[in-house]
Structures are given as structure tokens and as C-alpha cells.
Coordinates of C-alpha atoms in Angstrom, one line a residue:
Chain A
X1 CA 4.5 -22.5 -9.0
X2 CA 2.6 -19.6 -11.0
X3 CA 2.7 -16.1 -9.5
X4 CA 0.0 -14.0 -9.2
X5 CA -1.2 -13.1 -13.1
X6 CA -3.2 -9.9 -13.8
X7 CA -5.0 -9.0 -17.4
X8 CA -4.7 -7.0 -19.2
X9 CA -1.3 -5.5 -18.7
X10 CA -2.1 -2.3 -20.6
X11 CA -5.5 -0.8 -21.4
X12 CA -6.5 2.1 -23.2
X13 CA -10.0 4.1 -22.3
X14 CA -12.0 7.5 -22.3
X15 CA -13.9 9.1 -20.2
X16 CA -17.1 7.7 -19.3
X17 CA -16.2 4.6 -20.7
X18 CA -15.7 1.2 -18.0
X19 CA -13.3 -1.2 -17.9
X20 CA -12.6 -4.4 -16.2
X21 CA -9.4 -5.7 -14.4
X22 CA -8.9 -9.8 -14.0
X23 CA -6.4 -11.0 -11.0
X24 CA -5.8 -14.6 -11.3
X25 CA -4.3 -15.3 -7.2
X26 CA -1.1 -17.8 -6.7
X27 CA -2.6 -21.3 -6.3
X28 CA -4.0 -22.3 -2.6
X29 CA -4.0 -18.6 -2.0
X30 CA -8.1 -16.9 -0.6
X31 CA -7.0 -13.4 -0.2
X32 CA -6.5 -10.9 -2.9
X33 CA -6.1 -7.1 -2.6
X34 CA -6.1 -4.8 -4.6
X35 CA -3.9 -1.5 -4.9
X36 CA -3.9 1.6 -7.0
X37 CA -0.4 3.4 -8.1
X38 CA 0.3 6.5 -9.1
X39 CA 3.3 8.9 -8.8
X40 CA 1.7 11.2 -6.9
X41 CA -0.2 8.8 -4.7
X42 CA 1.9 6.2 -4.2
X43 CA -0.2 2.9 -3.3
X44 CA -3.6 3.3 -2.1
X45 CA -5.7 0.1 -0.8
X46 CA -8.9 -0.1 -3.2
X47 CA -10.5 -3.5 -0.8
X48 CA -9.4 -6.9 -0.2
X49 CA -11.2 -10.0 -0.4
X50 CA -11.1 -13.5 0.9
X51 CA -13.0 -16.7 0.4
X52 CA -15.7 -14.7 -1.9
X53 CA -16.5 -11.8 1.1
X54 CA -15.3 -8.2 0.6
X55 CA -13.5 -7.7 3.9
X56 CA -12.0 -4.1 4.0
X57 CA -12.0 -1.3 1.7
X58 CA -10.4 1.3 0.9
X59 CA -11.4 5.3 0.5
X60 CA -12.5 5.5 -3.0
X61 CA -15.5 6.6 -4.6
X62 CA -18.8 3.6 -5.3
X63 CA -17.3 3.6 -8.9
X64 CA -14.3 1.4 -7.9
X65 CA -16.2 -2.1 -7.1
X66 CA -14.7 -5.7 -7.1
X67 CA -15.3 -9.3 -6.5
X68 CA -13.8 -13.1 -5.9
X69 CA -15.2 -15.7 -7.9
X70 CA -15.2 -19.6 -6.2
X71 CA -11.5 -20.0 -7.4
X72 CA -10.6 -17.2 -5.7
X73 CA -10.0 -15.2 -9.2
X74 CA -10.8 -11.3 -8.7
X75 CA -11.9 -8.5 -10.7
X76 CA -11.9 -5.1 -10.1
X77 CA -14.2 -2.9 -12.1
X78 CA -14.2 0.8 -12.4
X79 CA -17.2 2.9 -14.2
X80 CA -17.6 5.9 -15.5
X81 CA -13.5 6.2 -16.0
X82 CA -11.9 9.8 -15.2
X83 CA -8.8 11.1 -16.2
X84 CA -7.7 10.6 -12.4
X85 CA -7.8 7.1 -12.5
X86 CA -5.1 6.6 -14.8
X87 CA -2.8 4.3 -12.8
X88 CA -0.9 1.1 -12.6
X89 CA -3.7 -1.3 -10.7
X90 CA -1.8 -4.1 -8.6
X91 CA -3.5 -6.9 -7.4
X92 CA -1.6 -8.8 -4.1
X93 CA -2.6 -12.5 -3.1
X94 CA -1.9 -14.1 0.3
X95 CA -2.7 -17.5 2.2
X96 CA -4.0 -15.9 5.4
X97 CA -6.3 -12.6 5.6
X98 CA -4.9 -9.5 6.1
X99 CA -1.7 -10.6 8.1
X100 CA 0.1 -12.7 5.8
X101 CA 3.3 -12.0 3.2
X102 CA 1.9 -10.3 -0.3
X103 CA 3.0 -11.6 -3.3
X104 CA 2.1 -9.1 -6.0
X105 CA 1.4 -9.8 -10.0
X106 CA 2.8 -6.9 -12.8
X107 CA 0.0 -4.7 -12.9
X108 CA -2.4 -3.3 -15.4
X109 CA -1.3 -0.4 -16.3
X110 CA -4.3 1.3 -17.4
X111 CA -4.6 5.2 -19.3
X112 CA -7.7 7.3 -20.0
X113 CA -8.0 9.8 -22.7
Chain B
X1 CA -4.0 5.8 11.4
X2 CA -1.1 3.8 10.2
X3 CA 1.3 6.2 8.8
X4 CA 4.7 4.7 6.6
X5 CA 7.6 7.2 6.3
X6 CA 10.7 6.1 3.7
X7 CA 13.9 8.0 4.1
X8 CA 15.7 9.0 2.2
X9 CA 13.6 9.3 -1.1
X10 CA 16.7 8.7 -3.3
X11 CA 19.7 7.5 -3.0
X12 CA 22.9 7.1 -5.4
X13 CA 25.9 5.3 -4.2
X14 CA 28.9 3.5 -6.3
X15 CA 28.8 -0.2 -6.9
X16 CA 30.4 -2.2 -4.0
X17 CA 29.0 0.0 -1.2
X18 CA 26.8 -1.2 1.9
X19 CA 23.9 0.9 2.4
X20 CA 20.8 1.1 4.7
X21 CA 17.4 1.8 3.9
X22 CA 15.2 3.4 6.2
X23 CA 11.5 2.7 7.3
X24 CA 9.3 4.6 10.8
X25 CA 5.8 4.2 11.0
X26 CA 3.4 5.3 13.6
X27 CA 1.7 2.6 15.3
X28 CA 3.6 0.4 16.6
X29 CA 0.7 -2.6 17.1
X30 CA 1.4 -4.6 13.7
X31 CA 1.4 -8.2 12.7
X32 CA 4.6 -8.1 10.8
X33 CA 6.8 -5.5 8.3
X34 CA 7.4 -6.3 4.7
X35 CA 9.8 -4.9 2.6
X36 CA 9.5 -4.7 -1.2
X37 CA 11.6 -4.1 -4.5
X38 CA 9.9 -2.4 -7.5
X39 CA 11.3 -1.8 -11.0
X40 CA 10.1 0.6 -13.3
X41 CA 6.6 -0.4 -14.5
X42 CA 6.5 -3.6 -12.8
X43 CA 4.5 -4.9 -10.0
X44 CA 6.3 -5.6 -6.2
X45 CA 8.6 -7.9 -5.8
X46 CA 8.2 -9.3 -2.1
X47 CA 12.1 -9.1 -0.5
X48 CA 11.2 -9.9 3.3
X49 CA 8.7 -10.6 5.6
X50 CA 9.6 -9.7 9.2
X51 CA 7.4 -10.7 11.7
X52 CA 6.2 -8.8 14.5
X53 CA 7.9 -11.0 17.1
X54 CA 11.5 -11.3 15.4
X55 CA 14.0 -8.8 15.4
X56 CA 15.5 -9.3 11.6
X57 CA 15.4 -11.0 8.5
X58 CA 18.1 -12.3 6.4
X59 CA 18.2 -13.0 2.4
X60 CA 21.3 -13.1 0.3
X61 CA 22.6 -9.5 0.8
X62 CA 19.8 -7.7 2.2
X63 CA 19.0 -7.8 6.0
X64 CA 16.3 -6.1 7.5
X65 CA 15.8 -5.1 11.3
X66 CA 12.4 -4.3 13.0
X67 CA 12.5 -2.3 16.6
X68 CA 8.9 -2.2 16.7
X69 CA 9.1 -0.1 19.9
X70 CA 10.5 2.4 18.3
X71 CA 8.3 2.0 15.3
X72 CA 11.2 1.9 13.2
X73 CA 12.9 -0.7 10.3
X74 CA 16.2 -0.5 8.5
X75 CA 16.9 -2.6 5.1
X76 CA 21.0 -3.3 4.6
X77 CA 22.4 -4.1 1.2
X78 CA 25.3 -5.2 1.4
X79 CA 28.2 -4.6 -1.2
X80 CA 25.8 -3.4 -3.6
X81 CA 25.3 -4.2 -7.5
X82 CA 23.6 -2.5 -10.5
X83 CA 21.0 -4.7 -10.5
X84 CA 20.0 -3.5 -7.1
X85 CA 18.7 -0.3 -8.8
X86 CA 15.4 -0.3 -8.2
X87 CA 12.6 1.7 -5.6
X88 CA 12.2 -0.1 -2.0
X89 CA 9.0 0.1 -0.4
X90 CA 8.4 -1.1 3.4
X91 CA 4.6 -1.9 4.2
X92 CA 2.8 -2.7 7.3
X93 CA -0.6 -3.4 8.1
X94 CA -2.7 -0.3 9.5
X95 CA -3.9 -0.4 13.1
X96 CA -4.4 -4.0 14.2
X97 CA -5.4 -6.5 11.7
X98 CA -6.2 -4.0 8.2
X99 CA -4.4 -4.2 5.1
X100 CA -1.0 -3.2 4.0
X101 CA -0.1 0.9 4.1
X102 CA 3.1 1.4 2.3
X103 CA 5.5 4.1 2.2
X104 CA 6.3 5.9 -0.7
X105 CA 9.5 4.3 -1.3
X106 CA 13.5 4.8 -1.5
X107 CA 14.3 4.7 -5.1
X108 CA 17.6 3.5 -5.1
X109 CA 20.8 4.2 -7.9
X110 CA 23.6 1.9 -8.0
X111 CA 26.4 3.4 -10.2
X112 CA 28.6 1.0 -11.8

């Protein structure tokens, strides 16, 4: 059985540019979350969706946005890029909403310049 | 708000040796406690699952406790390896029925 597989695993940006994150969730799995890492931060929640409907979020600014396609495939999509969101982006898929085991994918590990 | 506290933040033992992990968080009304491995640049590696109604979890070597009352959860390695050098992270969900918060994590040294 396939884990959870994210793209890319590392991306390169400036600032101002946007980029794009894909999560592709463990097979039979709705709900995918997404996370933000850094060492100073630890992981933050960035929002969590299940069967296509953004149901939590998490405190970050409008220019962290996501969405779940039919398949339940997710992508997370940050504009405007600062140097501050330089971070290893984890996306987490589960069978049941909010209360069920996580099972995370490798990350994109993404820098801006 | 659901606050995760992970202590101690590192830890360096010799090979062979049991050790416990420790996990407290605030609110004590969650749906389960997970526990998590991380290596370096990777993503989470899900360990156990401990469910708000059990007491502990068992896998291999690693057992983990939940005294929810307390708001507290242990994770014991037993006669541990190498390869268990890695950062743990406990996570539960925030207040009721929200999303994971996780701790900042034990990173953990095994010295052969």
C-alpha cells in the first residue's frame, strides 16, 4: 500500500515569487492536513481538509491557501513567498476527520532566496 | 488551548539502555495521543496511536502509557539501538475534536 507522496521534495524560490505544493493521500484515505516545520517553530497546523471542504485552519496569513481535489489529492499554495516561509511543508492523511492516526509523507522541503 | 510539552529536549544514552520519553499536555479532553519518530529531513514516521480510552500501547520495543487525568504520556524504549537515534514527537488533538498540536520533540542519541 503507497504512503502518503508529496512533490516536490525540494524547491527553490525568491521573494515575491509563488509556488505550489502537491500531497497525493494514502489510498481510501478523505482527510489531509497540512503542517509547516521549522527549527524554530516546530510544527504548526496550516488547515485540514476532508472530502473537498476546508474544515479547520490554522493561524497563518491569507497567503497560505489549499484545496482537495475529487480524489482527495491536496495542494497547498503559498504567494508572494517570504524569506520566513522557508520550511519543510508536511502533508498528514487519515481515514476519519480530525480524530484518526496520521500517517505523514517526506515533506517538501522548500527555500527562498 | 492545547499546549504539548516534551521533556527532556535531548537525550544521549549508551546502546543497550531502557529509556523513557516524556509527554504533559494541558487539556486533558482528547480523542487519542500519538507518538512519532522523525529523522533528519524526513517526514513523521507514525510509532503509536493510543487511544483516549486505553491506558498503553505496545510495538516491538517501544511502549507508550497515557494517564490522561494527569495529562501526561511516557514513551519506553527498551534496550535501545543506534538506529533508534532519531527526534520523538507526541501529538494530540487541541481542545475537543481540532487537529493535531505537537510538542517540539525529544531528539534522542543512541551511542554505540
Amino acid at each position: 500500500k503507497a504512503g502518503v507522496t508529496q512533490t516536490p521534495r525540494y524547491l527553490i524560490k525568491t521573494r515575491g515569487q509563488q509556488v505550489t505544493l502537491s500531497c497525493s493521500p494514502i489510498s481510501g484515505h478523505r482527510s489531509v492536513s497540512w503542517y509547516q516545520q521549522t527549527p524554530g517553530q516546530g510544527l504548526q497546523f496550516l488547515f485540514e481538509y476532508f472530502s473537498e471542504t476546508q474544515r479547520n485552519k490554522g493561524n497563518f496569513p491569507g497567503r497560505f491557501s489549499g484545496r482537495q481535489f475529487s480524489n482527495s489529492r491536496s495542494e497547498m499554495n503559498v504567494s508572494t513567498l517570504e524569506l520566513g516561509d522557508s520550511a519543510l511543508y508536511l502533508c498528514a492523511s487519515s481515514l476519519e476527520e480530525n480524530t484518526g492516526e496520521l500517517f505523514f509523507g517526506e515533506g517538501s522541503r522548500l527555500t527562498v532566496l | 488551548k492545547q499546549e504539548v510539552t516534551q521533556i527532556p529536549a535531548a537525550l544521549s544514552v549508551p546502546e543497550g539502555e531502557n529509556l523513557v520519553l516524556n509527554c504533559s499536555f494541558t487539556d486533558s479532553a482528547i480523542y487519542n495521543l500519538q507518538w512519532f519518530r522523525q529523522d533528519p529531513g524526513k517526514g513523521l514516521t507514525s510509532l503509536l496511536l493510543i487511544q483516549s480510552s486505553q491506558r498503553e500501547q505496545t510495538s516491538g520495543r517501544l511502549n507508550a502509557s497515557l494517564d490522561k487525568s494527569s495529562g501526561r504520556s511516557t514513551l519506553y524504549i527498551a534496550a535501545s539501538q543506534p538506529g533508534d537515534s532519531a527526534t520523538y514527537l507526541c501529538a494530540v488533538p487541541n481542545s475537543g475534536n481540532t487537529p493535531l498540536v505537537f510538542g517540539k520533540g525529544t531528539r534522542l542519541s543512541v551511542i554505540a
